[in-house]
Structures are given as C-alpha cells and as structure tokens.
mmCIF file of C-alpha atoms and ligand atoms in Angstrom:
data_model
loop_
_atom_site.group_PDB
_atom_site.id
_atom_site.type_symbol
_atom_site.label_atom_id
_atom_site.label_comp_id
_atom_site.label_asym_id
_atom_site.label_seq_id
_atom_site.Cartn_x
_atom_site.Cartn_y
_atom_site.Cartn_z
ATOM 1 C CA MET A 1 0.000 0.000 0.000
ATOM 2 C CA ASP A 2 1.221 3.484 -0.887
ATOM 3 C CA GLU A 3 2.201 5.788 1.955
ATOM 4 C CA GLN A 4 -0.083 8.442 0.571
ATOM 5 C CA ARG A 5 -2.959 8.155 -1.851
ATOM 6 C CA THR A 6 -4.359 11.248 -3.524
ATOM 7 C CA GLU A 7 -7.418 10.587 -5.674
ATOM 8 C CA ILE A 8 -6.970 11.989 -9.167
ATOM 9 C CA ALA A 9 -10.624 13.049 -9.087
ATOM 10 C CA SER A 10 -9.688 15.561 -6.379
ATOM 11 C CA LEU A 11 -7.629 17.551 -8.928
ATOM 12 C CA GLY A 12 -9.840 17.276 -11.979
ATOM 13 C CA GLU A 13 -8.485 16.936 -15.517
ATOM 14 C CA PHE A 14 -6.975 20.414 -15.814
ATOM 15 C CA GLY A 15 -5.566 20.275 -12.300
ATOM 16 C CA LEU A 16 -3.913 16.984 -13.203
ATOM 17 C CA ILE A 17 -2.411 18.326 -16.447
ATOM 18 C CA ASP A 18 -1.115 21.368 -14.565
ATOM 19 C CA HIS A 19 0.346 19.176 -11.876
ATOM 20 C CA LEU A 20 2.050 16.859 -14.361
ATOM 21 C CA THR A 21 3.531 19.639 -16.477
ATOM 22 C CA LYS A 22 4.269 22.400 -13.975
ATOM 23 C CA ASN A 23 8.023 21.739 -14.037
ATOM 24 C CA ASN A 24 8.139 20.938 -17.738
ATOM 25 C CA GLU A 25 11.077 22.830 -19.247
ATOM 26 C CA THR A 26 11.974 22.812 -22.921
ATOM 27 C CA MET A 27 15.498 22.191 -24.193
ATOM 28 C CA GLN A 28 15.080 22.220 -27.975
ATOM 29 C CA ALA A 29 15.513 25.572 -29.740
ATOM 30 C CA GLY A 30 12.876 24.358 -32.184
ATOM 31 C CA THR A 31 10.187 24.101 -29.506
ATOM 32 C CA LEU A 32 8.575 27.516 -29.979
ATOM 33 C CA LEU A 33 5.395 26.739 -28.033
ATOM 34 C CA SER A 34 4.938 23.802 -25.654
ATOM 35 C CA VAL A 35 2.182 22.553 -23.295
ATOM 36 C CA GLY A 36 -0.677 24.934 -22.493
ATOM 37 C CA ASP A 37 -2.292 25.920 -25.765
ATOM 38 C CA ASP A 38 -4.412 24.132 -28.363
ATOM 39 C CA ALA A 39 -1.298 22.867 -30.106
ATOM 40 C CA ALA A 40 2.479 23.045 -29.840
ATOM 41 C CA VAL A 41 4.548 24.992 -32.375
ATOM 42 C CA ILE A 42 7.817 23.538 -33.651
ATOM 43 C CA ASP A 43 10.421 25.098 -35.937
ATOM 44 C CA GLN A 44 12.345 22.453 -37.898
ATOM 45 C CA PHE A 45 14.963 24.972 -39.177
ATOM 46 C CA GLY A 46 14.949 23.535 -42.670
ATOM 47 C CA LYS A 47 15.214 19.941 -41.480
ATOM 48 C CA GLN A 48 12.707 17.270 -42.428
ATOM 49 C CA CYS A 49 10.246 16.128 -39.793
ATOM 50 C CA VAL A 50 9.918 12.456 -38.793
ATOM 51 C CA VAL A 51 6.803 11.422 -36.832
ATOM 52 C CA SER A 52 5.760 8.158 -35.246
ATOM 53 C CA THR A 53 3.184 7.010 -32.708
ATOM 54 C CA ASP A 54 2.744 3.965 -30.466
ATOM 55 C CA MET A 55 0.165 2.828 -27.959
ATOM 56 C CA LEU A 56 0.740 0.697 -24.855
ATOM 57 C CA ILE A 57 -2.155 -0.966 -23.038
ATOM 58 C CA GLU A 58 -2.025 -2.517 -19.584
ATOM 59 C CA GLY A 59 -2.434 -6.288 -19.722
ATOM 60 C CA ILE A 60 -1.457 -6.356 -23.408
ATOM 61 C CA HIS A 61 1.910 -4.603 -23.571
ATOM 62 C CA PHE A 62 2.900 -4.424 -19.928
ATOM 63 C CA ASP A 63 2.186 -6.087 -16.603
ATOM 64 C CA LEU A 64 2.285 -3.749 -13.624
ATOM 65 C CA MET A 65 2.995 -6.659 -11.305
ATOM 66 C CA TYR A 66 6.645 -6.526 -12.259
ATOM 67 C CA THR A 67 6.890 -3.230 -14.138
ATOM 68 C CA PRO A 68 7.517 -0.277 -11.815
ATOM 69 C CA LEU A 69 5.560 2.744 -13.129
ATOM 70 C CA LYS A 70 8.717 4.809 -13.329
ATOM 71 C CA HIS A 71 10.267 2.223 -15.645
ATOM 72 C CA LEU A 72 7.093 2.076 -17.681
ATOM 73 C CA GLY A 73 7.222 5.844 -18.235
ATOM 74 C CA TYR A 74 10.858 5.631 -19.272
ATOM 75 C CA LYS A 75 10.283 2.655 -21.554
ATOM 76 C CA ALA A 76 7.188 4.147 -23.195
ATOM 77 C CA VAL A 77 9.272 7.152 -24.245
ATOM 78 C CA ALA A 78 12.337 5.054 -25.137
ATOM 79 C CA VAL A 79 10.528 2.729 -27.560
ATOM 80 C CA ASN A 80 9.003 5.694 -29.375
ATOM 81 C CA LEU A 81 12.373 7.424 -29.672
ATOM 82 C CA SER A 82 13.754 4.156 -31.029
ATOM 83 C CA ASP A 83 11.398 4.417 -34.022
ATOM 84 C CA ILE A 84 12.698 7.911 -34.756
ATOM 85 C CA CYS A 85 16.312 6.691 -34.498
ATOM 86 C CA ALA A 86 15.495 3.838 -36.892
ATOM 87 C CA MET A 87 14.775 6.511 -39.530
ATOM 88 C CA ASN A 88 18.333 7.877 -39.048
ATOM 89 C CA ALA A 89 16.732 10.909 -37.391
ATOM 90 C CA THR A 90 17.246 12.720 -34.075
ATOM 91 C CA PRO A 91 14.269 12.763 -31.703
ATOM 92 C CA THR A 92 13.258 16.268 -30.603
ATOM 93 C CA GLN A 93 9.747 16.283 -29.087
ATOM 94 C CA ILE A 94 7.048 13.922 -27.818
ATOM 95 C CA LEU A 95 3.327 14.157 -27.077
ATOM 96 C CA MET A 96 2.037 11.938 -24.302
ATOM 97 C CA SER A 97 -1.578 10.794 -24.005
ATOM 98 C CA ILE A 98 -2.766 8.789 -21.021
ATOM 99 C CA GLY A 99 -5.972 7.023 -20.012
ATOM 100 C CA ILE A 100 -6.206 6.219 -16.292
ATOM 101 C CA SER A 101 -8.741 4.333 -14.199
ATOM 102 C CA ASN A 102 -9.525 5.325 -10.606
ATOM 103 C CA ARG A 103 -7.331 2.435 -9.469
ATOM 104 C CA PHE A 104 -4.397 4.827 -9.993
ATOM 105 C CA SER A 105 -3.557 7.519 -7.481
ATOM 106 C CA LEU A 106 -1.880 10.831 -8.219
ATOM 107 C CA GLU A 107 1.270 9.431 -6.595
ATOM 108 C CA ALA A 108 1.263 6.539 -9.083
ATOM 109 C CA ILE A 109 0.914 8.841 -12.101
ATOM 110 C CA ASP A 110 3.669 11.045 -10.666
ATOM 111 C CA GLU A 111 5.960 8.028 -10.615
ATOM 112 C CA PHE A 112 5.119 7.282 -14.234
ATOM 113 C CA TYR A 113 5.906 10.884 -15.218
ATOM 114 C CA GLU A 114 9.206 10.741 -13.323
ATOM 115 C CA GLY A 115 10.240 8.049 -15.777
ATOM 116 C CA VAL A 116 8.873 10.037 -18.725
ATOM 117 C CA TYR A 117 10.849 13.150 -17.756
ATOM 118 C CA ALA A 118 13.982 11.092 -17.045
ATOM 119 C CA ALA A 119 13.916 9.699 -20.589
ATOM 120 C CA CYS A 120 13.222 13.177 -22.012
ATOM 121 C CA ARG A 121 16.234 14.608 -20.168
ATOM 122 C CA ARG A 122 18.470 11.701 -21.136
ATOM 123 C CA TYR A 123 17.631 12.103 -24.845
ATOM 124 C CA ASN A 124 17.256 15.882 -24.939
ATOM 125 C CA VAL A 125 13.616 15.656 -25.995
ATOM 126 C CA ASP A 126 10.794 18.070 -25.053
ATOM 127 C CA LEU A 127 7.363 16.969 -23.863
ATOM 128 C CA VAL A 128 5.195 19.437 -25.779
ATOM 129 C CA GLY A 129 1.665 18.163 -25.217
ATOM 130 C CA GLY A 130 -0.690 15.274 -24.948
ATOM 131 C CA ASP A 131 -4.130 14.330 -23.804
ATOM 132 C CA THR A 132 -5.587 13.095 -20.537
ATOM 133 C CA SER A 133 -8.640 10.931 -20.116
ATOM 134 C CA SER A 134 -10.141 8.546 -17.612
ATOM 135 C CA SER A 135 -10.386 4.901 -18.616
ATOM 136 C CA GLN A 136 -12.837 2.292 -17.362
ATOM 137 C CA LYS A 137 -10.171 -0.221 -16.666
ATOM 138 C CA GLY A 138 -6.416 -0.112 -16.543
ATOM 139 C CA PHE A 139 -3.749 2.227 -17.809
ATOM 140 C CA ILE A 140 -3.348 3.276 -21.448
ATOM 141 C CA VAL A 141 -0.395 5.233 -22.819
ATOM 142 C CA SER A 142 -0.057 6.634 -26.294
ATOM 143 C CA ILE A 143 3.023 8.562 -27.362
ATOM 144 C CA THR A 144 3.730 10.481 -30.525
ATOM 145 C CA ALA A 145 7.407 11.132 -31.148
ATOM 146 C CA ILE A 146 8.796 13.807 -33.454
ATOM 147 C CA GLY A 147 12.317 13.985 -34.830
ATOM 148 C CA GLU A 148 14.406 15.831 -37.363
ATOM 149 C CA VAL A 149 16.739 14.800 -40.132
ATOM 150 C CA SER A 150 18.740 16.721 -42.732
ATOM 151 C CA PRO A 151 16.868 16.872 -46.039
ATOM 152 C CA ASN A 152 16.627 13.412 -47.612
ATOM 153 C CA GLU A 153 19.020 11.827 -45.110
ATOM 154 C CA TYR A 154 16.257 9.670 -43.630
ATOM 155 C CA VAL A 155 16.693 5.908 -44.031
ATOM 156 C CA THR A 156 13.817 3.548 -44.863
ATOM 157 C CA ARG A 157 13.444 -0.232 -44.805
ATOM 158 C CA SER A 158 13.508 -0.449 -48.568
ATOM 159 C CA GLY A 159 17.019 0.540 -49.685
ATOM 160 C CA ALA A 160 19.093 -2.615 -49.053
ATOM 161 C CA LYS A 161 21.146 -3.696 -52.100
ATOM 162 C CA LYS A 162 22.817 -6.956 -53.083
ATOM 163 C CA ASN A 163 26.239 -7.390 -51.343
ATOM 164 C CA ASP A 164 25.417 -4.845 -48.613
ATOM 165 C CA LEU A 165 26.599 -5.836 -45.140
ATOM 166 C CA ILE A 166 23.970 -6.507 -42.484
ATOM 167 C CA CYS A 167 24.807 -4.828 -39.156
ATOM 168 C CA VAL A 168 23.227 -4.790 -35.729
ATOM 169 C CA SER A 169 23.953 -2.650 -32.659
ATOM 170 C CA GLY A 170 24.422 -3.943 -29.092
ATOM 171 C CA ASP A 171 23.393 -7.506 -28.302
ATOM 172 C CA LEU A 172 20.202 -9.484 -28.774
ATOM 173 C CA GLY A 173 17.884 -11.848 -26.911
ATOM 174 C CA GLY A 174 18.398 -10.252 -23.484
ATOM 175 C CA ALA A 175 14.945 -8.664 -23.264
ATOM 176 C CA TYR A 176 13.293 -11.984 -24.066
ATOM 177 C CA VAL A 177 15.058 -14.006 -21.367
ATOM 178 C CA GLY A 178 14.613 -11.077 -18.975
ATOM 179 C CA LEU A 179 10.868 -11.252 -19.563
ATOM 180 C CA GLN A 180 10.823 -15.036 -19.099
ATOM 181 C CA LEU A 181 12.636 -14.552 -15.797
ATOM 182 C CA LEU A 182 10.171 -11.910 -14.572
ATOM 183 C CA GLU A 183 7.233 -14.128 -15.605
ATOM 184 C CA ARG A 184 8.754 -17.056 -13.711
ATOM 185 C CA GLU A 185 9.300 -14.966 -10.585
ATOM 186 C CA LYS A 186 5.736 -13.678 -10.867
ATOM 187 C CA ARG A 187 4.358 -17.249 -10.922
ATOM 188 C CA ILE A 188 6.485 -18.189 -7.917
ATOM 189 C CA PHE A 189 5.329 -15.085 -6.071
ATOM 190 C CA LEU A 190 1.656 -15.769 -6.828
ATOM 191 C CA GLU A 191 2.032 -19.293 -5.429
ATOM 192 C CA ASN A 192 4.112 -18.203 -2.407
ATOM 193 C CA PRO A 193 3.564 -14.514 -1.681
ATOM 194 C CA GLY A 194 6.240 -14.654 1.037
ATOM 195 C CA VAL A 195 9.051 -15.446 -1.414
ATOM 196 C CA GLN A 196 10.940 -12.434 -2.712
ATOM 197 C CA PRO A 197 12.375 -12.719 -6.225
ATOM 198 C CA GLU A 198 16.142 -13.074 -6.546
ATOM 199 C CA LEU A 199 17.099 -10.876 -9.452
ATOM 200 C CA ASN A 200 20.352 -9.414 -8.150
ATOM 201 C CA ASP A 201 22.708 -11.327 -10.402
ATOM 202 C CA LYS A 202 20.382 -10.859 -13.387
ATOM 203 C CA ALA A 203 20.570 -7.071 -13.558
ATOM 204 C CA TYR A 204 21.567 -6.986 -17.213
ATOM 205 C CA ILE A 205 18.708 -8.983 -18.693
ATOM 206 C CA VAL A 206 16.099 -7.497 -16.336
ATOM 207 C CA GLY A 207 17.340 -4.058 -17.388
ATOM 208 C CA ARG A 208 17.006 -5.059 -21.037
ATOM 209 C CA ILE A 209 13.274 -5.679 -20.663
ATOM 210 C CA LEU A 210 12.426 -2.961 -18.122
ATOM 211 C CA LYS A 211 14.652 -0.142 -19.294
ATOM 212 C CA PRO A 212 15.543 -0.314 -22.992
ATOM 213 C CA GLU A 213 17.566 2.528 -24.521
ATOM 214 C CA PRO A 214 16.997 3.889 -28.039
ATOM 215 C CA ARG A 215 20.268 3.791 -29.993
ATOM 216 C CA ALA A 216 20.545 7.521 -30.657
ATOM 217 C CA ASP A 217 24.285 7.052 -29.999
ATOM 218 C CA ILE A 218 24.590 4.764 -33.025
ATOM 219 C CA VAL A 219 22.724 7.220 -35.280
ATOM 220 C CA ASN A 220 25.074 10.010 -34.125
ATOM 221 C CA TRP A 221 28.140 7.866 -34.678
ATOM 222 C CA LEU A 222 27.053 6.881 -38.191
ATOM 223 C CA GLN A 223 26.495 10.554 -39.004
ATOM 224 C CA GLU A 224 29.896 11.532 -37.587
ATOM 225 C CA LYS A 225 31.626 8.880 -39.690
ATOM 226 C CA GLY A 226 29.659 9.835 -42.770
ATOM 227 C CA ILE A 227 28.074 6.398 -43.054
ATOM 228 C CA LYS A 228 24.532 6.422 -44.397
ATOM 229 C CA PRO A 229 22.843 3.027 -44.049
ATOM 230 C CA THR A 230 21.022 1.832 -47.160
ATOM 231 C CA SER A 231 18.183 0.521 -44.965
ATOM 232 C CA MET A 232 17.396 0.493 -41.247
ATOM 233 C CA ILE A 233 14.786 -0.785 -38.762
ATOM 234 C CA ASP A 234 14.671 -1.096 -34.972
ATOM 235 C CA ILE A 235 14.352 -4.544 -33.422
ATOM 236 C CA SER A 236 11.072 -4.664 -31.564
ATOM 237 C CA ASP A 237 9.897 -8.116 -32.716
ATOM 238 C CA GLY A 238 13.092 -10.156 -33.060
ATOM 239 C CA LEU A 239 15.946 -10.258 -35.548
ATOM 240 C CA SER A 240 14.318 -12.670 -38.062
ATOM 241 C CA SER A 241 11.128 -10.759 -38.403
ATOM 242 C CA GLU A 242 12.900 -7.385 -38.763
ATOM 243 C CA LEU A 243 15.440 -8.686 -41.254
ATOM 244 C CA LEU A 244 12.620 -10.195 -43.309
ATOM 245 C CA HIS A 245 10.903 -6.782 -43.318
ATOM 246 C CA ILE A 246 14.048 -5.233 -44.786
ATOM 247 C CA CYS A 247 14.399 -8.039 -47.351
ATOM 248 C CA LYS A 248 10.771 -7.898 -48.420
ATOM 249 C CA GLN A 249 10.601 -4.112 -48.638
ATOM 250 C CA SER A 250 13.967 -3.895 -50.413
ATOM 251 C CA GLY A 251 13.236 -6.800 -52.764
ATOM 252 C CA VAL A 252 16.382 -8.710 -51.729
ATOM 253 C CA GLY A 253 17.469 -11.888 -49.908
ATOM 254 C CA CYS A 254 20.063 -12.401 -47.175
ATOM 255 C CA VAL A 255 22.514 -14.706 -45.446
ATOM 256 C CA LEU A 256 22.733 -14.380 -41.665
ATOM 257 C CA TYR A 257 25.596 -16.054 -39.751
ATOM 258 C CA GLU A 258 24.469 -17.642 -36.497
ATOM 259 C CA ASP A 259 27.922 -17.333 -34.918
ATOM 260 C CA LYS A 260 28.034 -13.572 -35.589
ATOM 261 C CA ILE A 261 24.827 -12.739 -33.710
ATOM 262 C CA PRO A 262 25.940 -10.668 -30.688
ATOM 263 C CA MET A 263 24.768 -11.971 -27.331
ATOM 264 C CA HIS A 264 25.544 -11.080 -23.721
ATOM 265 C CA THR A 265 26.879 -13.893 -21.478
ATOM 266 C CA GLU A 266 24.024 -13.333 -19.045
ATOM 267 C CA THR A 267 21.537 -13.852 -21.893
ATOM 268 C CA ARG A 268 23.246 -17.098 -22.910
ATOM 269 C CA GLU A 269 23.344 -18.404 -19.326
ATOM 270 C CA MET A 270 19.686 -17.578 -18.720
ATOM 271 C CA ALA A 271 18.655 -19.224 -22.011
ATOM 272 C CA PHE A 272 20.524 -22.400 -21.012
ATOM 273 C CA GLU A 273 18.815 -22.348 -17.623
ATOM 274 C CA PHE A 274 15.445 -22.143 -19.388
ATOM 275 C CA GLN A 275 16.648 -24.805 -21.845
ATOM 276 C CA ILE A 276 16.032 -22.656 -24.877
ATOM 277 C CA ASP A 277 18.458 -22.099 -27.712
ATOM 278 C CA PRO A 278 20.075 -18.648 -27.181
ATOM 279 C CA THR A 279 20.040 -18.083 -30.952
ATOM 280 C CA LEU A 280 16.268 -18.455 -30.956
ATOM 281 C CA CYS A 281 16.015 -15.776 -28.266
ATOM 282 C CA ALA A 282 17.823 -13.376 -30.588
ATOM 283 C CA LEU A 283 15.921 -14.434 -33.706
ATOM 284 C CA SER A 284 12.416 -14.570 -32.279
ATOM 285 C CA GLY A 285 12.450 -12.806 -28.910
ATOM 286 C CA GLY A 286 11.534 -9.152 -29.193
ATOM 287 C CA GLU A 287 11.949 -5.839 -27.395
ATOM 288 C CA ASP A 288 15.710 -5.462 -27.665
ATOM 289 C CA TYR A 289 15.304 -2.080 -29.436
ATOM 290 C CA GLU A 290 18.670 -2.365 -31.134
ATOM 291 C CA LEU A 291 19.176 -1.025 -34.665
ATOM 292 C CA LEU A 292 19.394 -3.395 -37.619
ATOM 293 C CA PHE A 293 20.804 -1.788 -40.759
ATOM 294 C CA THR A 294 22.595 -2.438 -44.009
ATOM 295 C CA ILE A 295 25.624 -0.584 -45.375
ATOM 296 C CA PRO A 296 27.574 -0.762 -48.639
ATOM 297 C CA GLN A 297 30.561 -3.143 -48.458
ATOM 298 C CA GLU A 298 32.974 -0.214 -48.914
ATOM 299 C CA GLU A 299 32.074 0.957 -45.400
ATOM 300 C CA TYR A 300 33.432 -2.224 -43.766
ATOM 301 C CA GLU A 301 36.715 -0.668 -42.625
ATOM 302 C CA LYS A 302 34.823 2.122 -40.890
ATOM 303 C CA ILE A 303 32.111 0.025 -39.290
ATOM 304 C CA VAL A 304 34.478 -2.442 -37.594
ATOM 305 C CA LEU A 305 35.901 0.436 -35.563
ATOM 306 C CA ASN A 306 32.695 0.564 -33.530
ATOM 307 C CA GLU A 307 32.617 -2.185 -30.912
ATOM 308 C CA GLN A 308 28.911 -1.563 -30.440
ATOM 309 C CA VAL A 309 28.177 -2.732 -33.989
ATOM 310 C CA SER A 310 28.416 -6.308 -35.299
ATOM 311 C CA VAL A 311 28.425 -7.360 -38.940
ATOM 312 C CA ILE A 312 26.151 -10.410 -38.996
ATOM 313 C CA GLY A 313 25.589 -11.219 -42.655
ATOM 314 C CA TYR A 314 25.116 -9.886 -46.160
ATOM 315 C CA ILE A 315 22.368 -9.117 -48.665
ATOM 316 C CA THR A 316 21.782 -11.355 -51.690
ATOM 317 C CA ASP A 317 19.453 -11.448 -54.689
ATOM 318 C CA ALA A 318 15.831 -12.049 -53.775
ATOM 319 C CA SER A 319 15.946 -15.293 -55.777
ATOM 320 C CA GLU A 320 18.423 -16.753 -53.256
ATOM 321 C CA GLY A 321 15.924 -16.370 -50.411
ATOM 322 C CA SER A 322 16.670 -15.429 -46.782
ATOM 323 C CA HIS A 323 18.787 -17.865 -44.813
ATOM 324 C CA LEU A 324 20.474 -18.522 -41.516
ATOM 325 C CA LEU A 325 23.864 -20.213 -41.772
ATOM 326 C CA THR A 326 24.289 -22.212 -38.550
ATOM 327 C CA ARG A 327 27.479 -22.866 -36.583
ATOM 328 C CA GLN A 328 27.503 -26.370 -38.057
ATOM 329 C CA GLY A 329 27.353 -24.918 -41.556
ATOM 330 C CA ASN A 330 23.712 -25.802 -42.269
ATOM 331 C CA LYS A 331 21.475 -23.421 -44.157
ATOM 332 C CA HIS A 332 17.927 -22.821 -42.867
ATOM 333 C CA PRO A 333 15.296 -20.519 -44.309
ATOM 334 C CA LEU A 334 14.670 -17.581 -41.964
ATOM 335 C CA LYS A 335 11.177 -17.533 -40.535
ATOM 336 C CA ALA A 336 9.362 -14.565 -39.144
ATOM 337 C CA GLN A 337 8.487 -16.000 -35.765
ATOM 338 C CA GLY A 338 8.048 -18.909 -33.481
ATOM 339 C CA TRP A 339 10.239 -21.443 -31.843
ATOM 340 C CA ASN A 340 10.337 -23.765 -34.829
ATOM 341 C CA ALA A 341 12.601 -21.457 -36.799
ATOM 342 C CA PHE A 342 15.090 -24.288 -37.304
ATOM 343 C CA GLU A 343 12.633 -26.635 -39.004
ATOM 344 C CA GLY A 344 12.804 -27.540 -42.660
HETATM 345 P P1 ADP B 401 -7.703 20.418 -25.493
HETATM 346 O O1 ADP B 401 -8.984 20.528 -24.753
HETATM 347 O O2 ADP B 401 -7.433 21.518 -26.471
HETATM 348 O O3 ADP B 401 -7.430 19.051 -26.017
HETATM 349 P P2 ADP B 401 -6.300 19.832 -23.070
HETATM 350 O O4 ADP B 401 -7.005 20.464 -21.941
HETATM 351 O O5 ADP B 401 -6.516 18.385 -23.337
HETATM 352 O O6 ADP B 401 -6.568 20.704 -24.378
HETATM 353 O O7 ADP B 401 -4.745 20.072 -22.870
HETATM 354 C C1 ADP B 401 -4.205 21.293 -22.469
HETATM 355 C C2 ADP B 401 -2.733 21.313 -22.717
HETATM 356 O O8 ADP B 401 -2.096 20.288 -21.959
HETATM 357 C C3 ADP B 401 -2.376 21.021 -24.173
HETATM 358 O O9 ADP B 401 -1.188 21.749 -24.462
HETATM 359 C C4 ADP B 401 -2.092 19.547 -24.170
HETATM 360 O O10 ADP B 401 -1.231 19.199 -25.238
HETATM 361 C C5 ADP B 401 -1.435 19.357 -22.798
HETATM 362 N N1 ADP B 401 -1.635 18.034 -22.190
HETATM 363 C C6 ADP B 401 -2.810 17.400 -21.965
HETATM 364 N N2 ADP B 401 -2.629 16.214 -21.352
HETATM 365 C C7 ADP B 401 -1.285 16.072 -21.184
HETATM 366 C C8 ADP B 401 -0.467 15.047 -20.614
HETATM 367 N N3 ADP B 401 -0.956 13.925 -20.089
HETATM 368 N N4 ADP B 401 0.890 15.236 -20.615
HETATM 369 C C9 ADP B 401 1.396 16.368 -21.161
HETATM 370 N N5 ADP B 401 0.684 17.361 -21.696
HETATM 371 C C10 ADP B 401 -0.650 17.238 -21.715
HETATM 372 MG MG1 MG B 402 -7.236 17.298 -24.883
#
C-alpha cells in the first residue's frame, strides 16, 4: 500500500495536467510553443520532420505486477524514440496521451511521469503536449514522437542492395530471457507470496526488458563517420522478423551467420537455464530495441571500428531467399516468428 494516496478526481483533468507539467522545461531551440495551448509549435529549421506514434495498453503490452511505473514511463518514451532513431533521425519532441482508471492515485501517475521526464532529459527531448482521459479499466499510454533529419538523409526499410553488409547494434535476446525470468518470478510469487524474487545477479537482462535505450548514440556515430545506411529498422519483434521486413521491402534476400549474432553472457546463461536455444532468443524474442541496418561493403573498414556494432551477414538477390547459416554450416530458411525457426 502506498504511503499516501491522492485521488486523481480531487484535482480534476486540468488540475492533473497542470500538476504533471508544472516543471516541464523545454530544451530544444525548435520548440517555440509547448504545453498549455491548443497545439504546440515547432520550428524544424529547414530539417525534415519524422513522426511516429505507439500505444501501450495494460495487460497487453505491460504487466504492472513486475513493471515499476517509473520504468514504464521511461520505456514508453524510449521505444518511441527508437522508431525515430530507426529513420536515421534525431528525436526532438514527444506528445504523451494517457488514459487512467480510478485504481491509480496521483502518486502513481507522478511516478510514471518521473520516468517520462527522465527519458526526455536523457535524450534531450521536449514533452510538448498530450491528452488526458479517464479509462474504465487499466492504464493506457499513447506517445507520438517527433524527430528531425537533414533533407533526404532519412533511411527507410527499402534501400538494401545486393552485397550490402547486415549490421546490428548492441546484443540481442536479453529482453526476451529477462521477460521469461520476470514471468517465472511472478508465478512463484503468486504461489508463495512470502518469497521475494532473486534478481540481483540478473541485472543486465532485467534491465534489457524494463529499461531499454533507443540507440541515438549509433545514429550520431554513423552521421559523424559519414556512413549512411542503405536501410534500417529497430528490433522490436526479433531479428528474423525485422530482417525479413528489410528483405521484403527492399526486394532482396540475405545470409545471416548464427555465430556472428551478438549476445551477452548473461543472456546465454539464462537461455541455457530455461533450456532454450540462445540463438532463438535473438531471432524470435523481441523488445531489444537495437538497430538493424545495411551498409555498402565499402564501409566495412569504418564500421568495424565501432565495438557496439556487429556485422552479422550480407544481402543477396531475392531469388536466393533469406537464410540462416548455422554454426555447423547448415542453411535454414529464416522464418518470421516462433520457436520452430530451425525446421525444414
Ligand atoms: P484540449 O482541450 O485543447 O485538447 P487539453 O485540456 O486536453 O486541451 O490540454 C491542455 C494542454 O495540456 C495542451 O497543451 C495539451 O497538449 C497538454 N496536455 C494534456 N494532457 C497532457 C499530458 N498527459 N501530458 C502532457 N501534456 C498534456
Ligand atoms: Mg485534450
């Protein structure tokens, strides 16, 4: 039970908006008008504008039993910024719409906004508006993210060319095993409410699911080095599914090397404990929010300088299909989802 519980109804809608945005400061020169009017005003200074929106619904996208509200606020912003980064753009502003049932106190919503503002500060993004409503049941969050990119420097999913190198940032599969761990601890807790979960030595994978970071650093680095990916996507659904999106939309095929897929030791250990193939966690587990992109072969010398980027395969003609080359040297068609990706 919370130490203090203030009913949201005691503030009213406008009181709540005021309360949530009273310390809202803007950092972007382009934010000409922020919260408080009928709309925000943004100057893009000759840049192109990138916009994306995402909705998160309690019970569908998150479980508040093991998701602290502060983390949820941070993650809701982070996954939206990730979409902007995946366009090779820099996030600049967000709009945040929430639906809240009377189960939530003001203190709870404050915690959520703490996470929202923390992510905004971390990524130099302004909260410039939103909408507030009551909901009959549960918590609903919808975020619109805005970003900027130099004219025609945005990167789509459809530009991959034969012989391009396939690259991925960070490591994969951690969010999936982190989620499995939290689900296991939840089941144990529901059966034995006295037992506290032991997550201390699993900080990395739990962090991967609860607190993902958009790879704005990778976008900046690519820009600094003058590398423009031919295609790019962020990994929300798993490597296979995202790579197949690039292949389909670019009209190409690919070869992916199993032994090149980057994975953290903690991810591998947890996968073994759950008796699942770590590779499958990377291929089919989602929510890693790393960037998957293709670059021309000529950029190889530059890309290997970044330890945060792994080259994991190459693009082929569409007629050659999309394949995974296993450690044993077997070739398997890549499948979008599921745990039977190695069949056939
Ligand atoms: P309107 O009636 O024109 O939709 P609102 O009363 O909903 O205006 O919102 C007033 C101002 O507060 C607007 O600038 C809006 O963008 C902002 N706002 C509303 N809800 C939120 C929220 N949950 N977080 C941040 N800003 C919000
Ligand atoms: Mg409104």
